[in-house]
XYZ file of C-alpha atoms in Angstrom:
754
model
C 0.000 0.000 0.000
C 1.396 3.390 -0.986
C 1.063 6.012 1.791
C -1.542 8.719 1.327
C 0.664 11.754 0.797
C -1.126 14.834 -0.474
C 1.516 17.053 -1.947
C 1.018 20.795 -2.127
C 0.688 22.278 -5.575
C 3.124 24.935 -6.690
C 1.330 28.046 -8.016
C 1.430 28.224 -11.797
C 2.800 31.783 -11.727
C 5.911 30.481 -9.946
C 6.843 28.274 -12.912
C 7.792 28.798 -16.491
C 9.052 26.427 -19.150
C 10.931 23.404 -17.873
C 10.166 22.092 -14.395
C 13.883 21.383 -13.931
C 15.773 24.401 -12.668
C 12.768 26.025 -10.992
C 12.988 26.990 -7.277
C 9.776 25.188 -6.370
C 8.785 24.993 -2.722
C 8.705 21.615 -0.994
C 5.713 19.627 -2.134
C 5.462 18.014 1.325
C 6.168 21.228 3.229
C 2.599 21.939 4.275
C 2.221 18.398 5.612
C 5.307 18.881 7.758
C 4.458 22.279 9.193
C 0.931 21.053 10.003
C 2.275 17.910 11.658
C 0.525 15.682 9.126
C 3.625 14.047 7.642
C 3.653 10.560 9.102
C 7.037 9.346 10.302
C 7.695 5.768 11.384
C 6.964 6.245 15.076
C 3.691 8.032 14.281
C 2.118 4.734 13.234
C -0.032 2.705 15.634
C -1.081 -0.783 14.570
C -4.194 -2.324 16.190
C -3.266 -4.239 19.355
C 0.265 -2.810 19.285
C 2.685 -3.301 22.177
C 5.714 -1.159 23.059
C 9.295 -2.364 23.231
C 12.202 -0.701 25.029
C 15.842 -1.679 24.891
C 17.865 -2.513 27.955
C 21.452 -1.612 27.124
C 24.827 -2.356 28.638
C 26.417 0.111 31.033
C 29.858 -1.365 30.379
C 31.948 -1.425 27.212
C 33.542 -4.842 27.462
C 32.743 -8.087 29.261
C 29.654 -10.242 29.556
C 26.235 -10.172 31.179
C 26.110 -12.596 34.101
C 22.520 -12.027 35.209
C 19.298 -10.181 34.435
C 16.358 -10.028 36.853
C 13.823 -11.108 34.260
C 11.363 -12.205 36.958
C 11.199 -8.710 38.455
C 10.703 -7.109 35.068
C 7.930 -9.523 34.035
C 6.173 -9.042 37.352
C 5.843 -5.305 36.716
C 2.336 -4.197 35.795
C 1.848 -3.995 32.042
C 4.954 -5.945 31.065
C 4.091 -8.732 28.624
C 7.456 -10.315 27.853
C 11.208 -9.887 28.186
C 13.331 -10.970 25.234
C 16.863 -12.123 26.048
C 19.408 -14.403 24.436
C 17.565 -17.294 26.115
C 14.219 -16.845 24.345
C 14.941 -14.707 21.285
C 13.331 -16.245 18.165
C 15.695 -18.157 15.923
C 17.318 -16.489 12.934
C 18.012 -17.928 9.500
C 21.345 -16.126 9.312
C 24.158 -15.541 11.791
C 24.060 -11.835 12.711
C 27.862 -11.889 12.875
C 28.179 -13.188 9.295
C 29.383 -10.912 6.487
C 28.839 -11.871 2.866
C 29.274 -8.469 1.179
C 30.977 -5.129 1.911
C 27.664 -3.469 2.759
C 26.837 -6.030 5.439
C 27.818 -5.190 9.002
C 27.585 -7.322 12.122
C 24.514 -6.794 14.279
C 23.943 -7.257 18.007
C 20.785 -9.345 18.171
C 21.063 -10.948 21.617
C 23.038 -13.833 20.114
C 25.023 -14.375 23.333
C 25.957 -12.780 26.655
C 28.997 -10.921 25.347
C 29.211 -7.116 25.661
C 31.256 -5.400 22.963
C 30.499 -1.711 23.616
C 28.550 0.562 25.937
C 24.867 0.953 24.992
C 24.812 -2.466 23.328
C 21.309 -3.979 23.523
C 21.248 -6.781 26.111
C 17.479 -7.335 26.396
C 14.156 -6.035 25.095
C 11.178 -5.417 27.376
C 7.748 -5.573 25.721
C 4.756 -4.044 27.451
C 1.282 -2.630 27.004
C 2.552 0.931 27.435
C 5.810 2.750 26.812
C 6.027 3.640 30.488
C 5.662 0.025 31.612
C 8.309 -1.127 29.147
C 10.701 1.603 30.314
C 10.157 0.734 33.966
C 10.512 -2.977 33.235
C 13.858 -2.388 31.537
C 15.097 -0.570 34.646
C 14.094 -3.540 36.805
C 16.360 -5.951 34.915
C 19.313 -4.735 37.029
C 22.038 -6.422 34.949
C 25.226 -7.755 36.493
C 28.463 -8.150 34.553
C 31.889 -9.671 34.400
C 33.824 -6.582 33.405
C 36.974 -6.365 31.325
C 39.029 -3.172 30.883
C 37.663 -1.004 28.095
C 39.937 -0.187 25.183
C 39.223 3.459 24.467
C 41.180 6.026 22.473
C 43.473 5.908 19.460
C 46.457 4.851 21.599
C 44.750 2.015 23.471
C 45.785 -0.829 21.195
C 48.220 -1.953 18.564
C 47.567 -0.547 15.157
C 47.356 -2.439 11.882
C 46.995 -1.615 8.221
C 43.387 -2.206 7.165
C 42.831 -4.185 3.966
C 40.601 -1.394 2.569
C 39.130 1.907 3.732
C 35.675 3.297 3.073
C 33.935 1.017 0.582
C 36.724 -0.965 -1.048
C 39.279 1.850 -1.414
C 42.958 0.895 -1.111
C 44.339 1.795 2.302
C 47.534 3.102 0.690
C 48.086 4.945 -2.591
C 51.222 6.559 -4.009
C 52.187 8.612 -7.014
C 55.742 9.901 -7.440
C 58.572 9.963 -4.885
C 57.316 11.698 -1.756
C 60.540 11.470 0.223
C 62.538 13.001 -2.632
C 59.951 15.765 -2.954
C 60.200 16.545 0.740
C 63.987 16.440 0.687
C 64.252 19.028 -2.084
C 61.559 21.349 -0.690
C 62.397 24.907 0.380
C 59.597 24.879 2.935
C 58.161 21.907 4.795
C 55.068 21.439 6.944
C 54.902 18.500 9.343
C 51.737 18.760 11.415
C 49.340 16.373 13.152
C 45.607 17.040 13.404
C 43.109 15.226 15.618
C 39.366 14.895 15.154
C 36.996 13.339 17.724
C 34.329 10.699 17.396
C 31.079 12.243 16.172
C 27.519 10.917 16.143
C 24.780 11.434 13.541
C 22.113 12.744 15.915
C 19.297 12.964 13.385
C 16.241 14.673 14.829
C 14.215 11.490 14.270
C 15.661 8.529 16.187
C 15.713 5.061 14.682
C 12.271 3.557 15.113
C 10.216 0.634 13.889
C 6.623 -0.571 13.964
C 6.603 -4.253 13.020
C 3.619 -6.461 12.160
C 3.848 -10.159 11.299
C 1.155 -12.039 9.377
C 2.485 -15.556 9.148
C 5.704 -15.233 7.145
C 4.752 -11.813 5.840
C 6.295 -8.805 7.500
C 5.056 -5.216 7.319
C 7.148 -2.483 8.897
C 7.281 1.276 9.225
C 10.860 2.402 9.701
C 13.147 5.196 8.490
C 15.412 3.953 5.710
C 17.872 5.493 3.268
C 17.912 2.225 1.310
C 14.624 0.355 1.088
C 15.768 -2.447 -1.205
C 18.976 -3.014 0.768
C 16.981 -3.199 4.010
C 14.483 -5.563 2.415
C 17.258 -7.890 1.273
C 19.042 -7.859 4.627
C 15.852 -8.679 6.522
C 14.993 -11.441 4.065
C 18.326 -13.096 4.816
C 18.030 -12.687 8.578
C 14.532 -14.153 8.759
C 14.768 -16.642 5.909
C 11.790 -15.302 3.968
C 11.337 -13.942 0.479
C 12.008 -10.229 -0.005
C 8.576 -10.073 -1.616
C 7.098 -10.956 1.786
C 8.591 -7.830 3.357
C 6.862 -4.492 2.926
C 8.694 -1.414 4.221
C 7.067 1.992 4.434
C 9.388 4.972 4.780
C 7.796 8.030 3.159
C 9.563 10.530 5.419
C 12.794 10.545 7.395
C 13.687 13.077 10.035
C 17.319 13.070 8.956
C 19.655 10.166 8.368
C 23.143 11.433 7.469
C 24.217 7.849 6.730
C 23.001 6.249 9.961
C 19.836 4.959 8.269
C 21.525 3.711 5.127
C 21.602 0.139 6.410
C 19.194 -1.709 8.698
C 20.435 -1.556 12.291
C 20.363 -3.988 15.190
C 17.667 -2.167 17.192
C 15.330 -2.172 14.187
C 15.746 -5.935 13.813
C 15.174 -6.389 17.554
C 11.825 -4.644 17.164
C 10.880 -7.166 14.472
C 12.053 -10.055 16.653
C 9.995 -8.737 19.556
C 6.889 -8.705 17.359
C 7.554 -12.292 16.328
C 8.098 -13.378 19.942
C 4.766 -12.003 21.224
C 2.890 -12.492 17.920
C 1.567 -8.953 18.087
C 2.499 -5.652 16.471
C 5.366 -3.948 18.303
C 6.761 -0.428 18.244
C 10.365 0.222 19.269
C 11.810 3.744 19.285
C 15.371 4.429 20.361
C 15.933 6.822 23.210
C 18.404 9.580 22.353
C 21.207 8.009 24.405
C 20.640 4.636 22.716
C 21.732 6.173 19.403
C 25.305 6.388 20.723
C 26.493 2.883 19.952
C 24.445 0.478 17.842
C 23.637 2.703 14.831
C 27.061 3.955 13.746
C 29.187 7.077 14.134
C 32.208 8.842 12.650
C 35.398 7.515 14.189
C 38.106 9.624 15.758
C 41.197 10.279 13.670
C 44.786 11.405 14.023
C 46.220 12.677 10.759
C 49.796 13.590 9.992
C 50.408 15.749 6.954
C 53.873 16.350 5.566
C 53.947 18.916 2.789
C 56.886 20.195 0.757
C 56.968 23.418 -1.286
C 59.564 25.052 -3.491
C 60.616 28.688 -3.377
C 57.644 29.773 -5.484
C 55.088 28.053 -3.272
C 54.553 25.105 -5.615
C 53.995 21.752 -3.990
C 56.778 19.188 -4.242
C 55.108 16.487 -2.129
C 52.044 15.649 -0.013
C 52.142 12.793 2.484
C 48.821 12.264 4.291
C 48.679 9.517 6.919
C 45.597 8.792 9.040
C 45.141 6.684 12.142
C 41.468 5.791 12.582
C 39.387 3.585 14.842
C 37.012 0.707 14.278
C 35.157 -1.614 16.633
C 36.591 -4.728 18.206
C 34.325 -6.971 16.159
C 33.759 -5.391 12.741
C 35.519 -3.511 9.982
C 34.796 -0.005 8.806
C 37.680 2.395 8.332
C 37.217 6.128 7.772
C 39.084 6.956 4.509
C 40.389 10.249 5.894
C 43.671 10.454 3.991
C 41.888 10.009 0.649
C 40.955 13.701 0.803
C 44.432 14.453 -0.569
C 43.843 12.536 -3.802
C 41.920 15.097 -5.780
C 42.556 18.721 -4.882
C 46.121 19.971 -5.285
C 48.646 19.380 -8.032
C 51.782 17.757 -6.686
C 54.377 15.605 -8.438
C 54.380 13.258 -5.453
C 51.417 12.198 -3.309
C 51.156 9.408 -0.754
C 48.125 8.532 1.346
C 48.013 5.781 3.941
C 45.927 4.545 6.837
C 46.371 2.545 10.003
C 43.630 1.439 12.359
C 43.085 0.435 15.956
C 40.281 -1.667 17.440
C 38.264 -0.141 20.271
C 35.397 -1.223 22.477
C 32.837 0.966 20.713
C 29.991 0.433 18.316
C 31.145 0.040 14.735
C 31.828 3.335 12.928
C 29.833 3.671 9.736
C 29.029 6.140 7.001
C 28.499 9.635 8.368
C 27.882 12.629 6.162
C 30.930 13.075 3.887
C 32.753 10.009 5.247
C 36.492 10.472 4.852
C 36.194 13.784 3.032
C 34.882 15.721 6.048
C 37.491 14.247 8.381
C 40.352 14.492 5.927
C 39.595 17.896 4.452
C 39.761 19.805 7.730
C 43.297 18.481 8.172
C 44.323 19.043 4.552
C 42.874 22.557 4.363
C 44.535 23.490 7.663
C 47.871 22.161 6.388
C 47.581 24.080 3.112
C 46.864 27.196 5.144
C 49.962 26.537 7.251
C 51.963 26.080 4.050
C 50.730 29.434 2.747
C 51.857 31.181 5.938
C 55.243 29.447 5.839
C 55.723 30.763 2.285
C 54.242 34.162 3.164
C 51.681 33.699 0.391
C 47.977 34.499 0.529
C 45.934 31.305 1.166
C 43.884 31.788 -2.000
C 46.987 32.478 -4.080
C 48.698 29.283 -2.962
C 45.615 27.262 -3.867
C 45.555 28.830 -7.325
C 49.286 28.202 -7.763
C 48.673 24.512 -7.073
C 45.419 24.203 -8.987
C 45.019 20.679 -10.360
C 44.075 20.564 -14.046
C 43.804 16.760 -13.836
C 43.104 14.554 -10.845
C 46.491 14.393 -9.103
C 46.402 10.812 -7.836
C 45.128 9.239 -11.080
C 46.079 11.658 -13.836
C 42.543 11.455 -15.245
C 40.976 14.586 -16.721
C 38.048 15.970 -14.764
C 34.641 15.453 -16.329
C 34.141 19.136 -15.497
C 35.763 21.522 -13.062
C 34.786 25.128 -12.404
C 36.780 25.559 -9.199
C 38.610 28.647 -10.495
C 35.259 30.350 -10.933
C 34.279 29.283 -7.404
C 37.443 30.856 -6.015
C 36.946 34.065 -7.991
C 33.264 34.641 -7.331
C 33.384 33.537 -3.706
C 36.404 35.732 -2.951
C 34.834 38.749 -4.633
C 31.543 38.401 -2.767
C 33.364 37.905 0.546
C 35.828 40.762 0.023
C 38.879 38.520 0.369
C 41.187 41.022 -1.339
C 41.091 43.177 1.814
C 42.464 40.384 4.004
C 45.821 41.218 5.637
C 48.399 38.443 5.318
C 49.495 38.480 8.963
C 47.229 37.148 11.711
C 45.772 39.190 14.566
C 45.603 42.370 12.485
C 41.849 43.031 12.440
C 39.471 44.059 15.229
C 35.894 45.231 15.239
C 34.509 48.269 17.048
C 34.036 46.221 20.216
C 37.686 45.168 20.277
C 37.039 41.589 19.190
C 39.698 39.920 17.067
C 38.521 39.335 13.498
C 39.873 36.591 11.252
C 39.220 35.462 7.692
C 39.824 31.933 6.487
C 39.038 29.831 3.464
C 38.827 26.194 2.445
C 38.423 24.275 -0.786
C 35.435 21.981 -1.079
C 35.211 18.803 -3.111
C 33.127 15.650 -3.171
C 32.944 12.807 -5.696
C 30.061 12.795 -8.160
C 28.691 9.319 -7.527
C 25.876 7.265 -9.009
C 24.299 3.936 -8.120
C 21.851 1.663 -9.936
C 18.115 2.375 -9.832
C 14.857 1.687 -11.646
C 11.608 3.622 -12.054
C 8.186 2.942 -13.542
C 6.211 5.583 -15.459
C 2.823 5.884 -17.088
C 0.777 8.363 -19.093
C -2.982 8.093 -18.548
C -5.845 8.696 -20.922
C -6.885 11.818 -19.002
C -3.528 13.370 -19.855
C -1.984 12.961 -16.412
C 1.205 11.107 -15.602
C 2.406 8.686 -12.963
C 5.967 8.061 -11.752
C 6.793 5.337 -9.244
C 10.141 4.782 -7.542
C 11.099 3.601 -4.063
C 13.085 6.762 -3.340
C 13.874 8.358 -0.002
C 13.294 11.867 1.313
C 15.205 12.529 4.526
C 14.756 16.276 4.364
C 16.786 17.021 1.239
C 13.719 17.697 -0.901
C 13.673 14.501 -2.956
C 9.872 14.507 -3.172
C 10.143 17.814 -5.005
C 13.327 17.529 -7.076
C 12.560 14.020 -8.323
C 9.012 15.049 -9.199
C 10.459 17.899 -11.266
C 12.600 15.414 -13.210
C 9.564 13.153 -13.613
C 7.431 15.975 -14.984
C 10.044 16.992 -17.536
C 10.601 13.392 -18.554
C 6.870 12.980 -19.215
C 6.470 16.363 -20.891
C 3.922 17.513 -18.316
C 3.530 20.213 -15.725
C 4.531 18.969 -12.272
C 0.971 19.250 -10.966
C -0.177 16.818 -13.658
C 2.162 14.077 -12.379
C 1.335 11.747 -9.520
C 4.632 10.888 -7.820
C 4.709 7.736 -5.696
C 7.698 6.995 -3.524
C 8.888 5.795 -0.120
C 7.780 2.133 -0.057
C 9.610 -1.085 -0.852
C 6.952 -2.361 -3.291
C 8.014 0.317 -5.764
C 11.027 0.019 -8.085
C 14.419 0.081 -6.380
C 15.815 3.634 -6.200
C 19.189 2.568 -4.834
C 20.551 4.056 -1.638
C 20.159 7.699 -0.659
C 23.809 8.162 0.196
C 27.040 9.533 -1.180
C 25.193 12.657 -2.389
C 24.078 10.440 -5.266
C 20.337 10.090 -4.793
C 19.146 12.792 -7.176
C 21.489 11.614 -9.924
C 20.705 7.931 -9.338
C 16.930 8.067 -8.944
C 16.699 11.018 -11.332
C 18.288 9.141 -14.208
C 15.982 6.154 -13.669
C 13.008 8.535 -13.667
C 14.283 10.358 -16.745
C 14.737 7.101 -18.653
C 11.347 5.758 -17.571
C 9.725 8.941 -18.845
C 11.606 8.691 -22.130
C 10.492 5.067 -22.532
C 6.836 5.990 -22.070
C 7.083 8.871 -24.515
C 8.732 6.531 -27.037
C 5.817 4.103 -26.741
C 3.348 6.939 -27.076
C 5.199 8.199 -30.147
C 5.096 4.740 -31.716
C 1.331 4.695 -31.278
C 0.881 8.083 -32.917
C 3.418 7.918 -35.742
C 2.166 4.501 -36.795
C -1.503 5.530 -36.899
C -2.789 7.017 -40.191
C -5.426 8.959 -38.263
C -2.822 10.888 -36.290
C -1.352 14.205 -37.479
C 1.979 12.681 -36.439
C 1.678 9.730 -38.786
C 4.933 9.051 -40.577
C 7.038 11.216 -38.284
C 9.075 8.258 -37.089
C 12.257 9.245 -38.894
C 11.962 12.929 -38.011
C 11.042 12.156 -34.440
C 8.845 13.941 -31.952
C 9.249 16.032 -28.821
C 7.022 16.000 -25.759
C 5.842 19.026 -23.800
C 2.677 20.388 -22.265
C 0.936 17.025 -22.619
C 1.413 16.886 -26.402
C 3.758 15.330 -28.940
C 5.174 17.639 -31.614
C 6.896 16.720 -34.863
C 10.512 17.852 -34.706
C 10.469 18.960 -38.346
C 7.071 20.676 -38.189
C 5.900 21.826 -34.769
C 2.600 22.960 -36.215
C 1.680 19.285 -36.332
C 1.020 17.912 -32.838
C -1.357 15.731 -30.871
C -2.318 15.484 -27.219
C -1.652 12.436 -25.076
C -5.399 12.252 -24.440
C -6.237 11.952 -28.149
C -3.507 9.375 -28.785
C -4.571 7.066 -25.965
C -8.315 7.538 -26.501
C -8.065 6.622 -30.155
C -5.979 3.558 -29.234
C -8.545 2.535 -26.599
C -5.944 2.514 -23.825
C -6.490 3.653 -20.254
C -2.745 4.247 -19.934
C 0.602 3.357 -21.404
C 3.537 2.505 -19.141
C 7.221 1.644 -19.224
C 10.216 1.211 -16.958
C 13.585 2.878 -17.010
C 16.938 2.194 -15.382
C 19.754 4.450 -14.312
C 23.299 3.784 -13.254
C 26.918 4.805 -13.642
C 28.605 4.647 -17.022
C 31.683 2.419 -16.584
C 33.376 3.854 -19.676
C 32.995 7.432 -18.460
C 34.085 6.497 -14.950
C 37.243 4.841 -16.232
C 38.048 7.879 -18.386
C 37.193 10.843 -16.157
C 37.586 11.931 -12.553
C 34.136 13.075 -11.467
C 33.824 15.596 -8.657
C 31.861 18.604 -7.503
C 33.925 21.574 -6.312
C 33.592 24.693 -4.230
C 35.284 27.347 -2.137
C 34.166 28.550 1.288
C 35.169 31.798 2.990
C 34.518 32.387 6.697
C 34.799 35.264 9.140
C 35.131 34.715 12.883
C 35.324 37.036 15.854
C 37.207 36.010 18.974
C 37.175 37.642 22.382
C 40.887 38.268 23.092
C 40.407 37.840 26.854
C 37.807 35.061 27.092
C 38.642 33.095 23.938
C 34.991 32.885 22.920
C 34.595 32.243 19.182
C 31.700 33.254 17.005
C 31.396 32.688 13.280
C 29.944 35.933 11.928
C 29.836 35.418 8.158
C 30.218 32.621 5.605
C 30.213 32.705 1.806
C 30.402 29.567 -0.313
C 30.642 29.214 -4.082
C 29.940 25.790 -5.559
C 30.074 24.147 -8.974
C 27.824 21.121 -8.663
C 26.621 20.386 -12.179
C 23.027 20.911 -13.242
C 20.758 22.386 -10.587
C 17.363 20.672 -10.440
C 15.877 22.963 -7.795
C 17.872 26.015 -6.623
C 15.834 26.329 -3.438
C 16.519 22.743 -2.383
C 20.185 23.040 -3.357
C 20.660 26.180 -1.296
C 19.088 24.406 1.683
C 21.468 21.477 1.283
C 24.524 23.703 0.878
C 23.604 25.756 3.938
C 23.176 22.536 5.907
C 26.630 21.374 4.858
C 28.238 24.712 5.727
C 26.604 24.638 9.153
C 27.840 21.082 9.665
C 31.366 22.169 8.704
C 31.208 24.957 11.270
C 29.965 22.402 13.783
C 32.897 20.104 12.956
C 35.386 22.918 13.593
C 33.869 24.362 16.766
C 31.188 22.191 18.361
C 30.931 18.449 17.878
C 32.655 15.757 19.893
C 31.692 12.661 21.837
C 33.354 12.568 25.260
C 34.095 9.060 26.500
C 34.731 8.005 30.083
C 38.054 6.178 29.773
C 37.249 4.008 32.806
C 33.891 2.637 31.725
C 33.912 3.284 27.973
C 30.560 5.078 28.262
C 29.869 8.254 26.316
C 29.278 11.016 28.826
C 27.447 13.480 26.591
C 24.983 11.149 24.885
C 22.186 13.700 24.600
C 21.321 16.957 22.865
C 22.147 19.022 25.950
C 25.844 18.119 26.077
C 26.608 16.883 22.552
C 26.911 20.326 21.030
C 25.602 21.116 17.571
C 24.904 24.607 16.259
C 21.529 26.127 17.031
C 20.002 29.177 15.385
C 21.956 31.570 17.598
C 25.241 30.004 16.423
C 24.546 30.218 12.699
C 25.860 33.352 10.973
C 24.564 35.059 7.833
C 25.376 32.734 4.942
C 25.512 33.004 1.189
C 25.720 30.146 -1.290
C 26.652 31.035 -4.864
C 25.870 28.479 -7.555
C 28.419 28.482 -10.377
C 27.124 27.434 -13.789
C 28.638 24.127 -14.816
C 27.851 21.769 -17.658
C 29.049 18.204 -17.337
C 28.074 15.825 -20.167
C 29.925 12.868 -18.651
C 28.573 12.328 -15.130
C 25.127 11.399 -16.474
C 22.735 12.541 -19.188
C 21.136 15.085 -16.867
C 24.484 16.508 -15.756
C 23.612 16.120 -12.057
C 26.231 16.091 -9.306
C 25.477 15.804 -5.601
C 25.110 18.720 -3.192
C 24.368 17.099 0.166
C 27.879 16.674 1.523
C 30.205 19.002 -0.372
C 29.314 21.984 1.836
C 30.967 20.318 4.840
C 34.303 19.757 3.185
C 35.417 23.337 2.659
C 33.611 24.908 5.582
C 35.320 23.153 8.483
C 38.764 24.178 7.255
C 37.622 27.716 6.467
C 36.428 28.251 10.048
C 39.557 26.704 11.560
C 41.783 28.861 9.370
C 39.802 31.969 10.268
C 40.392 31.262 13.969
C 44.147 31.180 13.301
C 43.986 34.404 11.324
C 42.116 36.111 14.169
C 44.333 34.910 16.995
C 47.669 33.766 15.586
C 47.162 30.475 17.423
C 47.091 27.365 15.253
C 44.834 24.749 16.807
C 45.240 21.255 15.395
C 42.804 19.418 17.652
C 39.104 19.745 16.909
C 36.695 21.060 17.911
C 38.492 24.295 18.781
C 37.600 25.423 22.291
C 38.181 28.327 24.607
C 40.928 26.405 26.393
C 42.847 26.166 23.114
C 43.009 29.952 22.809
C 43.367 31.156 26.393
C 46.452 30.348 28.447
C 46.879 30.979 32.150
C 50.059 32.537 33.429
């Protein structure tokens, strides 16, 4: 069943010509502001029970006892699921058969591998009873010392980083380049563990009907989740129906099905009733992924003119004690700056934490703040303006591979961003500017880049005899505006106004849209939609051009174009026919077709595909108290074809805010004795709020890229992070003259006591 989502119409006066490129407002916006958009936890199945996790308070050891009797005796408690009575699984939750499969904690034994690991599930008639029952379990443990921090264990070289990337890559002779350099930078930068903290926690409402499973849960990858659950429970994917029309943020944490979501399904099977399980905020710090801490050493060599002779980027990252995901932080140095010698490498250490996973701009966010800080340090060592040194070392081809870029308008980003910001007035030396209140003022910049990715997807389209259109695809909207942007592509593909197209999305019974990750969703799902629309129009054209009664008869060789619900002869636009007339004459209620989208292997092997940008930031710092405030940010981005400028600006602003957060706010603080995260809530895990966010501008640089895909779409979701974090950090140095290499930058880093 497709959810009933009534999408707001966009006023006709706000549109002209093509739907693509128009700044249409969110089609689901009114539903959200009225509270009518139904998220997973808003669903209530008849006879539903509530489940609450009991989680470990230690990071390493085993559970020796749980007071199940006390919990079950509590009023309203129906059942307690532990390793002793958990329903059987068809697949070992610790098995891994592909790179996108990660080990899950599903009460398979009494072992504790990290703090906040689920150790039992209490199921009750009310949420309050389940919560109180979980507290009554009073677990006891055999405790082992927790391994916490990047220096707590022996390191090793991981086999791959990210998703199948080599852990080490080299081009040229780095040591020779460093040896001959006139100036050298050797600096180490540290970034903390960070957690996704989407506004909507992971949640699930699960209903079993024999071997058929129906669930409401937030998902960035419906088909992937469907396949994973099919394997775990030993049922056909066709027997699993997932509804996920809206997500309250994901940032990578909802890309793959998580352990707590599966536990909700298991609880429903155990009691044979519908069950709802919603994670508490603190429960999201452990079983649903995070960005690992890193320590990155950058060695950079430059000649007397400020040209790079070598870049050596080494990253030490963390993973869990029981699984393998390695943040590809050093890979940020592959694509930005021209150097005759580049080396990137990684080492890893195993900790007693939940497994790190994909978090917005994985690798690039972590690596770019270090790289952009190091380039800034190199500029100061050479006494060269930070923008000038970036232009001197501008890469005309991808440095690590030598491939030409499919498109690159970074020079224009530098020029337009710098002009709008007023960069030419920046003094070279730090600590030279103050405002009227005596606050230190600093200006910094950073280069932004993110790969232009695509995955495989499929869509289904139809044109109906009343002249309307239908587009179906199991896509995902986690706040980025997919319901709107993808509908715009659908409307153009069908040659209709957007309000004439019914757009169905967000359920697993629709064609697979791939995963909404890697800033690739619009390109991936958009190309499938575009091709499905083209396939329908081709069928419609065949009907008309082969029918002697049609004014388009015989136009097969000349071809037709579709717009405004009509087909027009290419060689004579005075001859046209409406979709309604074509289908009515053929006696058809509708005509439909499918379309697929995916990366072009030939283009990918030939070109380096990236989006680019430049971010400029102003900060003010109290010289006595060390308080930092970002007061202005300007970003200029070349991100291919813009489907919806309004949605793109929203995404870019979100990325810039996240970059500021990376530089100044975010970190998970872990108790080294227990391994527990001390600030596992929104009060102490700091993210920017409205009062922290400065005036921002996002300039969109025109860019045509015929190679990334037929629509020329690149991603915009994550690129805004990659330049912004470094820009803010560099601005702090320019204001104070103090170079901070451990993030986030705090008051204690800037104020010393005598």
